[in-house]
């Protein structure tokens, strides 16, 4: 969401919304006050569709806009935000868990026009406002009745010079500059306007108009909030000549790698970033690519620091049985720092008095603030939905945690050469391999141990941006079922770099080729292993970083050949703040 109070509100709101486009959505809408009347415009599909319909008016000074990623109800105009009911117009991110009960209670007084939980929130606030005739009091009461997650920005027909906002477990930040205020779900929406911002804690209430910006706790006690300054480079939000953000972000990796080393390594030693050696066991919890980085972390932590490490999907972890003990460390990994399942898993660990360490990219995000300890990945703003640089940064920070215990000077020396070596793999031409891949409808990625962990991410990258069905398997598991699918219509992409298990994987490749399927190997093995081969010249413990880059570019090229919307793949969201 992107909401503005101040000069040129429609323009500012829409720029903000466009800068959040990368987060994924399927409809959009805006409400603004003109000639003392609320105007609402909603469209399905791209923001351009909305943009074309808006009558821009530079004199409008209050607007709230939203991009919706359908949860309750289809992606259509009536379900798109803003929702207006009674005197309340609002935009909402999050999910209201008790909306059905609330809707039933409110049904005799309101006629609902959408299937959304958000419209029910608007009705609830309106009913409270009718009773208390005080907006802040109504919001404070609403907080106690709503269950679930929400970031809400609200206009009240009786108070058309103000915006009100509240949040719980869904991100919302407040930018401020010269008595103008912007509410948004993430920093990129603000940066064209200001670098000064406030962070909201759960259940805080904000009242903004052009004279004042006030923060209250849930009991309406006035708060004195700390103002932050975003001091990263604003230019990051442009593609800087690259065709896609994803390609730009892949190309940034050598610099980010160096930045992370500059932060955590000095004089050939890993600094005292965090000591994992005091724990008997580590649990890594995350979602998507962050979880795949967790596996790379497991490989390094177990092989270098000798600490047993288990990796979990956050969405499973939060509902599983646990045997927490004080010698365990729970590491949560998240680019956005807002992923709902990861945040819930973190809270669960905290409630059980286990030490928690967050590896996070977004400064002061919810996960960064909730964890006992935090390490940042310094990857800068990532716009492409499919993560690349953040995943590599997470993997590197995990490796450094392991090296902090096992200060192997040879590995650390070699680490410093990686940024340059990465360039070689970034500049390689993957198109001919991509052309081959693009002809298949089903792809299997395989590998063993760290090669399997890399395969997991390679496969996810390919399927999310090219829409080709792809699955990753431990090479040894193929025989237990999946090999029955092997025929001339299948392509297997094999990662074969780990000396300890290489020979075993090579035998699996032979079995696959004997059944008519084609094999593309990504390997540092110099022999001719398969039908197609992408060569990795490096062969050591750090080879995974070169494989990562090669697989990212491979997926990127396939998606390009297939003319997919690379930066904004269908149905996906960059930051998944709902369960
Ligand atoms: C979404 C994104 C993925 C990301 C995952 C976890 O699914 O599309 O790219 O890996 O969320 O996100 P996080 O922000 O917690 O790393």
Coordinates of C-alpha atoms and ligand atoms in Angstrom, one line a residue:
X1 CA 0.0 0.0 0.0
X2 CA 1.0 3.6 -0.5
X3 CA -0.9 6.5 1.1
X4 CA -0.1 10.2 1.1
X5 CA -1.2 13.3 2.9
X6 CA 0.3 16.5 1.4
X7 CA 0.8 18.2 -1.9
X8 CA 0.2 16.2 -5.1
X9 CA -1.2 13.3 -3.1
X10 CA -2.4 11.2 -6.1
X11 CA 1.0 11.5 -7.9
X12 CA 3.0 10.7 -4.8
X13 CA 0.7 7.7 -3.9
X14 CA 1.0 6.3 -7.4
X15 CA 4.7 6.6 -7.6
X16 CA 4.9 4.8 -4.3
X17 CA 2.6 2.1 -5.5
X18 CA 4.7 1.6 -8.7
X19 CA 7.8 1.3 -6.6
X20 CA 6.1 -1.5 -4.7
X21 CA 4.9 -3.3 -7.9
X22 CA 7.7 -5.9 -7.5
X23 CA 5.9 -7.3 -4.4
X24 CA 3.3 -9.1 -6.6
X25 CA -0.4 -8.3 -6.9
X26 CA -3.4 -8.9 -9.1
X27 CA -5.5 -5.8 -8.8
X28 CA -5.1 -2.2 -7.6
X29 CA -7.1 0.7 -6.4
X30 CA -7.0 4.3 -5.1
X31 CA -9.3 6.5 -3.0
X32 CA -8.8 10.3 -2.8
X33 CA -10.6 13.3 -1.6
X34 CA -11.6 15.9 -4.2
X35 CA -14.0 18.7 -3.6
X36 CA -14.7 17.2 -0.3
X37 CA -15.9 14.0 -1.9
X38 CA -14.3 10.5 -1.8
X39 CA -13.5 9.2 -5.3
X40 CA -12.6 5.5 -5.6
X41 CA -11.1 3.8 -8.7
X42 CA -10.2 0.1 -8.9
X43 CA -8.9 -2.0 -11.7
X44 CA -7.8 -5.6 -12.1
X45 CA -4.4 -6.5 -13.6
X46 CA -1.4 -4.2 -13.8
X47 CA -1.1 -0.8 -12.1
X48 CA -1.0 0.7 -15.6
X49 CA -4.7 -0.2 -16.0
X50 CA -5.5 1.9 -12.9
X51 CA -3.1 4.6 -13.9
X52 CA -4.9 5.1 -17.2
X53 CA -8.3 5.6 -15.5
X54 CA -7.2 8.1 -12.9
X55 CA -7.9 11.8 -13.4
X56 CA -4.7 13.2 -12.0
X57 CA -5.3 16.4 -10.0
X58 CA -2.4 18.1 -8.4
X59 CA -4.6 19.8 -5.9
X60 CA -5.7 16.6 -4.2
X61 CA -3.9 16.3 -0.9
X62 CA -5.1 13.0 0.6
X63 CA -5.0 9.6 -1.2
X64 CA -4.7 5.9 -0.2
X65 CA -3.7 3.3 -2.8
X66 CA -3.3 -0.4 -2.7
X67 CA -2.2 -3.4 -4.7
X68 CA -4.0 -6.6 -3.7
X69 CA -2.8 -10.2 -3.9
X70 CA -6.0 -12.2 -3.7
X71 CA -6.6 -14.2 -0.5
X72 CA -10.3 -13.9 0.5
X73 CA -12.2 -13.8 -2.8
X74 CA -11.2 -13.6 -6.5
X75 CA -9.1 -10.9 -8.1
X76 CA -12.0 -8.7 -9.3
X77 CA -12.9 -5.0 -8.9
X78 CA -15.3 -5.4 -6.0
X79 CA -12.7 -7.3 -3.9
X80 CA -9.9 -4.8 -4.8
X81 CA -9.1 -2.1 -2.2
X82 CA -9.9 0.6 -1.1
X83 CA -13.1 -0.6 0.6
X84 CA -15.7 2.0 1.7
X85 CA -18.5 1.2 4.0
X86 CA -20.4 3.8 6.1
X87 CA -18.0 6.7 6.8
X88 CA -14.9 4.5 6.6
X89 CA -12.7 4.0 3.5
X90 CA -9.6 1.8 4.0
X91 CA -6.8 -0.2 2.5
X92 CA -5.7 -3.3 4.3
X93 CA -2.7 -5.8 4.1
X94 CA -2.9 -9.0 6.1
X95 CA -5.6 -11.5 7.0
X96 CA -8.3 -11.1 9.6
X97 CA -8.8 -14.6 11.1
X98 CA -12.2 -13.9 12.8
X99 CA -13.8 -12.0 10.0
X100 CA -16.6 -14.5 9.4
X101 CA -17.8 -14.1 13.0
X102 CA -17.4 -10.3 12.8
X103 CA -19.3 -10.3 9.5
X104 CA -22.2 -12.2 11.0
X105 CA -22.4 -9.8 13.9
X106 CA -22.4 -6.8 11.6
X107 CA -24.7 -8.3 8.9
X108 CA -27.9 -6.7 10.2
X109 CA -26.4 -3.2 9.9
X110 CA -24.2 -3.4 6.8
X111 CA -24.6 -4.7 3.2
X112 CA -21.3 -6.1 2.1
X113 CA -20.3 -5.8 -1.5
X114 CA -17.1 -7.9 -1.5
X115 CA -15.9 -11.3 -0.3
X116 CA -13.0 -9.7 1.6
X117 CA -12.1 -9.7 5.2
X118 CA -11.0 -6.1 4.7
X119 CA -14.5 -4.8 4.1
X120 CA -15.6 -6.3 7.4
X121 CA -12.8 -4.4 9.1
X122 CA -14.1 -1.2 7.6
X123 CA -17.6 -2.0 8.8
X124 CA -16.4 -2.8 12.3
X125 CA -14.5 0.5 12.5
X126 CA -17.6 2.3 11.2
X127 CA -19.8 0.7 13.8
X128 CA -17.4 1.6 16.6
X129 CA -17.1 5.2 15.3
X130 CA -20.9 5.5 15.3
X131 CA -20.9 4.5 18.9
X132 CA -17.9 6.4 20.2
X133 CA -17.8 9.4 17.8
X134 CA -14.1 9.4 18.3
X135 CA -11.8 7.9 15.6
X136 CA -8.8 7.1 17.8
X137 CA -11.0 5.5 20.5
X138 CA -12.8 3.4 17.8
X139 CA -9.4 2.2 16.5
X140 CA -8.2 1.3 20.0
X141 CA -11.5 -0.7 20.5
X142 CA -11.1 -2.3 17.0
X143 CA -7.6 -3.6 17.9
X144 CA -9.1 -5.6 20.7
X145 CA -11.7 -7.2 18.5
X146 CA -9.6 -8.1 15.4
X147 CA -7.7 -11.4 15.3
X148 CA -5.0 -11.9 12.7
X149 CA -2.6 -9.6 10.9
X150 CA -3.3 -6.1 9.6
X151 CA -1.8 -2.9 8.3
X152 CA -4.6 -0.4 7.8
X153 CA -4.7 3.1 6.5
X154 CA -8.1 4.8 6.9
X155 CA -10.0 7.9 5.8
X156 CA -13.1 8.9 7.8
X157 CA -15.8 11.0 6.0
X158 CA -16.1 13.2 9.0
X159 CA -12.3 13.9 9.2
X160 CA -11.4 14.4 5.6
X161 CA -8.1 16.3 6.4
X162 CA -6.6 13.3 8.2
X163 CA -5.3 9.7 7.7
X164 CA -5.4 7.1 10.4
X165 CA -3.3 4.0 10.5
X166 CA -2.7 0.9 12.7
X167 CA -0.7 -2.3 12.3
X168 CA -0.3 -5.7 13.8
X169 CA 2.1 -8.4 12.3
X170 CA 1.9 -6.8 8.8
X171 CA 4.5 -4.2 7.8
X172 CA 3.7 -0.5 7.7
X173 CA 6.2 2.4 7.8
X174 CA 5.6 6.1 8.0
X175 CA 7.7 8.6 6.0
X176 CA 7.7 12.2 6.9
X177 CA 9.0 15.4 5.3
X178 CA 8.0 19.0 5.8
X179 CA 4.6 18.2 7.4
X180 CA 3.8 15.8 4.6
X181 CA 3.3 12.1 5.5
X182 CA 3.4 8.9 3.6
X183 CA 2.3 5.4 4.7
X184 CA 3.7 2.4 2.9
X185 CA 4.4 -1.3 3.3
X186 CA 8.0 -1.0 2.4
X187 CA 10.9 1.5 2.0
X188 CA 11.0 1.7 -1.8
X189 CA 7.6 3.4 -1.9
X190 CA 8.9 6.3 0.2
X191 CA 12.3 7.0 -1.4
X192 CA 11.1 9.4 -4.1
X193 CA 9.6 11.5 -1.3
X194 CA 11.8 11.1 1.8
X195 CA 14.5 9.1 3.5
X196 CA 13.1 9.9 7.0
X197 CA 10.8 7.3 8.4
X198 CA 9.2 5.8 11.5
X199 CA 8.6 2.2 12.3
X200 CA 5.4 1.1 13.9
X201 CA 5.2 -1.5 16.6
X202 CA 2.2 -3.8 16.8
X203 CA -1.0 -2.2 17.9
X204 CA 0.2 1.4 17.6
X205 CA -2.2 4.0 16.2
X206 CA -1.2 6.9 14.0
X207 CA -3.1 10.1 13.2
X208 CA -1.7 12.3 10.5
X209 CA -2.7 15.6 8.9
X210 CA -0.7 18.4 7.4
X211 CA -0.3 20.0 10.8
X212 CA 0.7 17.0 12.9
X213 CA 1.8 13.4 12.9
X214 CA 1.0 11.7 16.2
X215 CA 1.6 8.2 17.4
X216 CA -0.3 6.4 20.2
X217 CA -0.2 3.1 21.9
X218 CA -3.3 0.9 22.0
X219 CA -4.5 2.7 25.1
X220 CA -4.1 6.1 23.4
X221 CA -1.1 7.2 25.3
X222 CA 0.9 9.6 23.2
X223 CA 4.3 8.1 22.1
X224 CA 7.6 9.7 21.3
X225 CA 8.8 7.7 18.4
X226 CA 12.4 7.4 17.1
X227 CA 12.9 8.7 13.5
X228 CA 15.1 6.6 11.2
X229 CA 17.1 7.7 8.2
X230 CA 17.5 5.4 5.3
X231 CA 21.1 5.8 4.2
X232 CA 21.4 3.3 1.3
X233 CA 21.6 4.3 -2.3
X234 CA 18.2 5.4 -3.8
X235 CA 19.4 4.6 -7.3
X236 CA 18.9 0.9 -6.5
X237 CA 15.3 1.3 -7.6
X238 CA 16.2 1.8 -11.2
X239 CA 17.3 -1.0 -13.5
X240 CA 20.4 1.0 -14.4
X241 CA 20.4 -0.1 -18.0
X242 CA 19.7 -3.8 -17.3
X243 CA 16.8 -5.3 -19.1
X244 CA 15.4 -6.7 -15.8
X245 CA 15.9 -6.1 -12.1
X246 CA 16.7 -9.8 -11.8
X247 CA 19.6 -9.5 -14.2
X248 CA 20.8 -6.3 -12.4
X249 CA 20.7 -8.1 -9.1
X250 CA 22.6 -11.1 -10.4
X251 CA 25.2 -8.7 -11.6
X252 CA 25.4 -7.0 -8.2
X253 CA 26.5 -10.2 -6.5
X254 CA 30.3 -9.7 -6.7
X255 CA 29.9 -6.3 -5.1
X256 CA 27.6 -7.5 -2.4
X257 CA 29.9 -10.4 -1.7
X258 CA 32.7 -8.0 -1.2
X259 CA 30.6 -5.7 1.0
X260 CA 29.7 -8.6 3.3
X261 CA 33.4 -9.6 3.5
X262 CA 34.3 -6.0 4.3
X263 CA 31.8 -6.0 7.1
X264 CA 32.5 -9.3 8.7
X265 CA 36.1 -10.1 7.9
X266 CA 39.3 -8.3 8.9
X267 CA 43.0 -9.1 8.6
X268 CA 42.3 -12.6 7.4
X269 CA 39.9 -13.4 10.3
X270 CA 36.2 -13.5 10.6
X271 CA 35.2 -10.9 13.2
X272 CA 33.2 -11.7 16.3
X273 CA 29.9 -11.5 14.4
X274 CA 28.2 -14.2 16.5
X275 CA 29.6 -17.3 18.2
X276 CA 27.6 -20.4 17.3
X277 CA 30.1 -22.7 19.0
X278 CA 28.4 -22.3 22.4
X279 CA 25.3 -24.2 21.1
X280 CA 25.0 -28.0 20.9
X281 CA 22.5 -27.9 18.1
X282 CA 21.2 -25.5 15.5
X283 CA 17.8 -25.3 13.9
X284 CA 17.5 -23.2 10.8
X285 CA 14.0 -22.0 9.9
X286 CA 12.9 -20.1 6.8
X287 CA 10.8 -20.2 3.6
X288 CA 11.5 -20.5 -0.1
X289 CA 15.0 -19.6 -1.2
X290 CA 15.9 -18.4 2.3
X291 CA 15.4 -22.0 3.4
X292 CA 17.6 -23.2 0.6
X293 CA 20.3 -20.9 1.8
X294 CA 19.7 -22.5 5.2
X295 CA 20.7 -25.8 3.6
X296 CA 23.9 -24.3 2.3
X297 CA 24.4 -23.0 5.9
X298 CA 23.9 -26.5 7.2
X299 CA 26.5 -27.9 4.9
X300 CA 29.1 -25.3 6.0
X301 CA 28.2 -25.3 9.7
X302 CA 28.4 -29.1 10.0
X303 CA 31.5 -29.5 7.9
X304 CA 33.5 -26.5 9.3
X305 CA 32.1 -25.9 12.8
X306 CA 31.0 -29.4 13.6
X307 CA 27.6 -28.5 15.0
X308 CA 24.5 -30.5 14.1
X309 CA 22.2 -28.4 12.1
X310 CA 18.6 -29.2 10.9
X311 CA 16.7 -27.1 8.4
X312 CA 12.9 -26.6 8.5
X313 CA 10.2 -25.0 6.4
X314 CA 8.9 -22.3 8.7
X315 CA 5.3 -23.1 7.7
X316 CA 5.8 -26.7 9.0
X317 CA 8.0 -25.8 12.0
X318 CA 5.4 -23.7 13.6
X319 CA 3.0 -26.7 13.9
X320 CA 5.5 -29.5 14.6
X321 CA 6.4 -31.0 18.0
X322 CA 9.6 -29.5 19.4
X323 CA 12.1 -30.5 22.1
X324 CA 13.5 -27.1 22.8
X325 CA 16.5 -26.9 25.2
X326 CA 18.7 -24.0 26.3
X327 CA 21.7 -25.4 24.3
X328 CA 19.9 -24.9 21.0
X329 CA 20.0 -22.0 18.7
X330 CA 17.2 -21.2 16.3
X331 CA 18.4 -19.3 13.2
X332 CA 15.7 -17.7 11.1
X333 CA 16.6 -16.4 7.6
X334 CA 14.5 -13.9 5.7
X335 CA 15.3 -11.3 3.0
X336 CA 12.2 -9.2 3.7
X337 CA 12.2 -9.8 7.4
X338 CA 8.4 -9.9 7.2
X339 CA 7.5 -13.4 6.1
X340 CA 4.5 -14.5 8.3
X341 CA 5.5 -18.1 8.8
X342 CA 9.1 -17.3 9.6
X343 CA 8.0 -14.6 12.0
X344 CA 5.6 -17.0 13.7
X345 CA 8.3 -19.7 14.0
X346 CA 10.7 -17.1 15.5
X347 CA 8.0 -16.1 18.1
X348 CA 7.5 -19.8 19.0
X349 CA 11.2 -20.3 19.6
X350 CA 11.3 -17.1 21.7
X351 CA 8.3 -18.2 23.8
X352 CA 10.2 -21.4 24.6
X353 CA 13.2 -19.4 25.8
X354 CA 15.6 -20.6 23.0
X355 CA 18.2 -18.2 21.7
X356 CA 17.2 -16.8 18.3
X357 CA 19.4 -15.3 15.6
X358 CA 17.9 -13.6 12.6
X359 CA 19.8 -13.3 9.3
X360 CA 17.8 -10.6 7.5
X361 CA 18.2 -8.2 4.6
X362 CA 15.7 -5.4 5.5
X363 CA 16.9 -3.2 8.3
X364 CA 14.7 -3.1 11.4
X365 CA 12.1 -5.3 9.7
X366 CA 9.8 -7.3 12.0
X367 CA 12.0 -10.4 12.1
X368 CA 15.1 -8.3 12.8
X369 CA 13.3 -6.5 15.7
X370 CA 11.8 -9.7 17.1
X371 CA 14.9 -11.9 17.3
X372 CA 17.3 -11.8 20.2
X373 CA 20.3 -11.4 17.9
X374 CA 20.4 -10.1 14.3
X375 CA 22.9 -10.2 11.5
X376 CA 22.2 -8.2 8.3
X377 CA 23.0 -9.5 4.8
X378 CA 23.7 -6.0 3.2
X379 CA 22.3 -7.0 -0.2
X380 CA 20.5 -3.7 -0.7
X381 CA 16.9 -3.5 -1.9
X382 CA 15.9 -6.5 -3.9
X383 CA 13.2 -5.8 -6.4
X384 CA 12.8 -9.0 -8.6
X385 CA 10.4 -11.4 -6.9
X386 CA 12.8 -14.3 -7.6
X387 CA 15.6 -13.7 -5.1
X388 CA 19.2 -14.0 -6.3
X389 CA 21.5 -11.6 -4.4
X390 CA 19.8 -12.0 -1.1
X391 CA 20.0 -15.8 -1.3
X392 CA 23.7 -15.6 -2.1
X393 CA 24.2 -13.1 0.7
X394 CA 22.3 -15.3 3.2
X395 CA 24.5 -18.3 2.2
X396 CA 27.7 -16.3 2.6
X397 CA 26.7 -15.0 6.1
X398 CA 26.0 -18.6 7.2
X399 CA 29.4 -19.7 5.8
X400 CA 31.0 -16.8 7.8
X401 CA 29.3 -18.0 11.0
X402 CA 30.9 -21.4 10.4
X403 CA 34.3 -19.8 9.7
X404 CA 34.0 -17.7 12.8
X405 CA 34.3 -21.0 14.7
X406 CA 36.8 -22.6 12.3
X407 CA 39.1 -19.8 11.2
X408 CA 40.6 -21.5 8.3
X409 CA 43.0 -19.0 6.8
X410 CA 43.1 -20.7 3.4
X411 CA 39.4 -20.6 2.9
X412 CA 39.2 -17.0 4.2
X413 CA 42.0 -16.0 1.8
X414 CA 40.2 -17.7 -1.1
X415 CA 36.9 -16.0 -0.1
X416 CA 38.4 -12.7 -1.0
X417 CA 39.0 -13.9 -4.5
X418 CA 35.4 -14.9 -5.1
X419 CA 34.0 -11.5 -6.1
X420 CA 36.4 -11.5 -9.1
X421 CA 35.9 -15.1 -9.9
X422 CA 32.1 -14.6 -9.9
X423 CA 32.4 -12.2 -12.7
X424 CA 33.7 -15.0 -14.9
X425 CA 30.4 -17.0 -14.4
X426 CA 28.2 -13.9 -14.7
X427 CA 29.8 -13.1 -18.1
X428 CA 29.4 -16.7 -19.5
X429 CA 26.9 -17.2 -22.2
X430 CA 24.1 -19.6 -21.0
X431 CA 21.7 -19.1 -24.0
X432 CA 22.5 -22.3 -25.8
X433 CA 21.8 -24.3 -22.7
X434 CA 18.7 -22.2 -22.0
X435 CA 17.4 -22.9 -25.5
X436 CA 17.6 -26.6 -24.8
X437 CA 15.9 -26.3 -21.5
X438 CA 13.1 -24.2 -22.9
X439 CA 12.0 -27.1 -25.2
X440 CA 11.1 -29.3 -22.2
X441 CA 7.9 -29.3 -20.1
X442 CA 9.4 -31.3 -17.2
X443 CA 12.8 -30.9 -15.7
X444 CA 14.4 -32.7 -12.8
X445 CA 17.3 -31.2 -10.9
X446 CA 19.5 -33.7 -9.0
X447 CA 22.5 -33.7 -6.8
X448 CA 23.9 -35.2 -3.6
X449 CA 24.7 -33.4 -0.4
X450 CA 25.6 -29.7 -1.1
X451 CA 24.9 -30.4 -4.8
X452 CA 21.4 -31.4 -3.9
X453 CA 21.0 -28.2 -1.8
X454 CA 22.1 -26.2 -4.8
X455 CA 19.7 -28.2 -7.0
X456 CA 16.8 -27.2 -4.7
X457 CA 17.4 -23.5 -5.4
X458 CA 18.2 -24.0 -9.1
X459 CA 14.9 -25.8 -9.6
X460 CA 12.9 -23.2 -7.7
X461 CA 14.5 -20.4 -9.7
X462 CA 13.6 -22.1 -13.0
X463 CA 10.0 -23.0 -12.2
X464 CA 9.1 -19.6 -10.6
X465 CA 10.2 -17.5 -13.5
X466 CA 9.8 -19.7 -16.6
X467 CA 6.8 -21.7 -15.4
X468 CA 8.4 -25.0 -16.5
X469 CA 7.5 -27.8 -14.2
X470 CA 10.7 -28.6 -12.3
X471 CA 11.5 -30.7 -9.2
X472 CA 14.7 -31.3 -7.3
X473 CA 15.7 -34.7 -5.9
X474 CA 18.6 -36.1 -4.1
X475 CA 20.3 -38.1 -6.9
X476 CA 20.1 -41.3 -4.9
X477 CA 16.4 -41.0 -4.4
X478 CA 15.5 -41.1 -8.1
X479 CA 15.6 -44.9 -8.1
X480 CA 12.9 -45.0 -5.5
X481 CA 10.1 -43.9 -7.8
X482 CA 10.9 -41.0 -10.0
X483 CA 13.1 -42.9 -12.4
X484 CA 9.9 -44.4 -13.7
X485 CA 9.2 -41.0 -15.4
X486 CA 12.5 -41.0 -17.3
X487 CA 12.0 -41.0 -21.0
X488 CA 13.0 -38.9 -24.1
X489 CA 10.7 -36.1 -23.0
X490 CA 12.5 -35.4 -19.8
X491 CA 15.6 -33.4 -19.1
X492 CA 17.7 -33.9 -15.9
X493 CA 19.9 -31.1 -14.7
X494 CA 22.6 -32.6 -12.5
X495 CA 24.8 -30.7 -10.2
X496 CA 28.1 -32.6 -9.9
X497 CA 30.7 -30.7 -8.0
X498 CA 31.2 -32.3 -4.6
X499 CA 34.2 -34.7 -4.8
X500 CA 33.0 -36.8 -1.9
X501 CA 29.9 -37.9 -3.8
X502 CA 30.6 -37.2 -7.4
X503 CA 31.1 -40.8 -8.5
X504 CA 27.8 -41.8 -7.1
X505 CA 26.0 -39.1 -8.9
X506 CA 27.8 -39.9 -12.2
X507 CA 26.4 -43.5 -11.9
X508 CA 22.9 -42.0 -11.5
X509 CA 23.4 -40.0 -14.7
X510 CA 24.3 -43.1 -16.6
X511 CA 21.1 -44.8 -15.4
X512 CA 19.1 -41.8 -16.5
X513 CA 20.6 -41.6 -19.9
X514 CA 20.2 -45.3 -20.4
X515 CA 16.4 -44.7 -20.1
X516 CA 16.4 -42.1 -22.9
X517 CA 16.3 -38.9 -20.9
X518 CA 18.8 -36.2 -21.7
X519 CA 21.2 -34.8 -19.0
X520 CA 22.7 -31.4 -18.6
X521 CA 25.4 -31.4 -16.0
X522 CA 26.7 -28.4 -14.1
X523 CA 30.1 -29.7 -13.0
X524 CA 33.7 -29.3 -12.3
X525 CA 34.4 -32.8 -13.5
X526 CA 36.5 -32.5 -16.6
X527 CA 35.4 -35.6 -18.4
X528 CA 32.4 -35.6 -20.7
X529 CA 29.6 -36.7 -18.4
X530 CA 26.4 -36.0 -20.2
X531 CA 24.6 -34.7 -23.3
X532 CA 25.2 -31.1 -22.3
X533 CA 27.7 -29.7 -19.8
X534 CA 28.2 -26.3 -18.1
X535 CA 31.7 -26.3 -16.7
X536 CA 32.7 -24.9 -13.4
X537 CA 36.4 -24.4 -13.3
X538 CA 36.7 -24.1 -9.5
X539 CA 36.9 -27.2 -7.3
X540 CA 36.9 -26.5 -3.6
X541 CA 34.6 -26.0 -0.6
X542 CA 33.4 -22.6 -2.1
X543 CA 32.4 -24.0 -5.5
X544 CA 28.7 -23.7 -4.5
X545 CA 28.8 -19.9 -5.0
X546 CA 29.8 -20.3 -8.7
X547 CA 27.1 -22.9 -9.2
X548 CA 24.5 -20.5 -7.7
X549 CA 25.3 -17.8 -10.2
X550 CA 25.3 -20.2 -13.2
X551 CA 21.9 -21.6 -12.2
X552 CA 20.4 -18.2 -11.7
X553 CA 21.5 -17.1 -15.2
X554 CA 20.3 -20.3 -16.7
X555 CA 16.8 -19.8 -15.3
X556 CA 16.9 -16.1 -16.3
X557 CA 17.8 -17.0 -19.9
X558 CA 15.0 -19.7 -20.1
X559 CA 12.4 -17.2 -18.8
X560 CA 13.6 -14.7 -21.4
X561 CA 13.3 -17.1 -24.3
X562 CA 9.8 -18.0 -23.0
X563 CA 9.0 -14.3 -22.9
X564 CA 7.9 -14.5 -19.3
X565 CA 7.4 -11.5 -16.9
X566 CA 10.7 -12.2 -15.3
X567 CA 10.7 -9.6 -12.5
X568 CA 7.0 -10.2 -11.6
X569 CA 6.1 -13.9 -12.1
X570 CA 2.4 -14.7 -12.1
X571 CA 0.8 -15.5 -8.7
X572 CA 4.0 -14.8 -6.7
X573 CA 4.6 -12.2 -4.1
X574 CA 8.0 -10.9 -3.0
X575 CA 7.0 -10.6 0.6
X576 CA 4.5 -13.2 1.9
X577 CA 3.0 -11.6 5.0
X578 CA 0.1 -14.0 5.2
X579 CA 0.1 -17.6 6.3
Ligands
LIG1 C1 8.6 -15.5 -1.3 C2 9.6 -15.0 -2.3 C3 10.8 -15.9 -2.3 C4 11.4 -15.9 -0.9 C5 10.4 -16.3 0.1 C6 10.9 -16.1 1.6 O1 8.0 -16.7 -1.6 O2 8.9 -15.0 -3.6 O3 11.7 -15.4 -3.2 O4 12.5 -16.8 -0.9 O5 9.2 -15.6 0.0 O6 11.0 -14.7 1.7 P1 11.9 -14.0 2.8 O7 11.6 -12.5 2.6 O8 11.5 -14.5 4.1 O9 13.3 -14.3 2.5

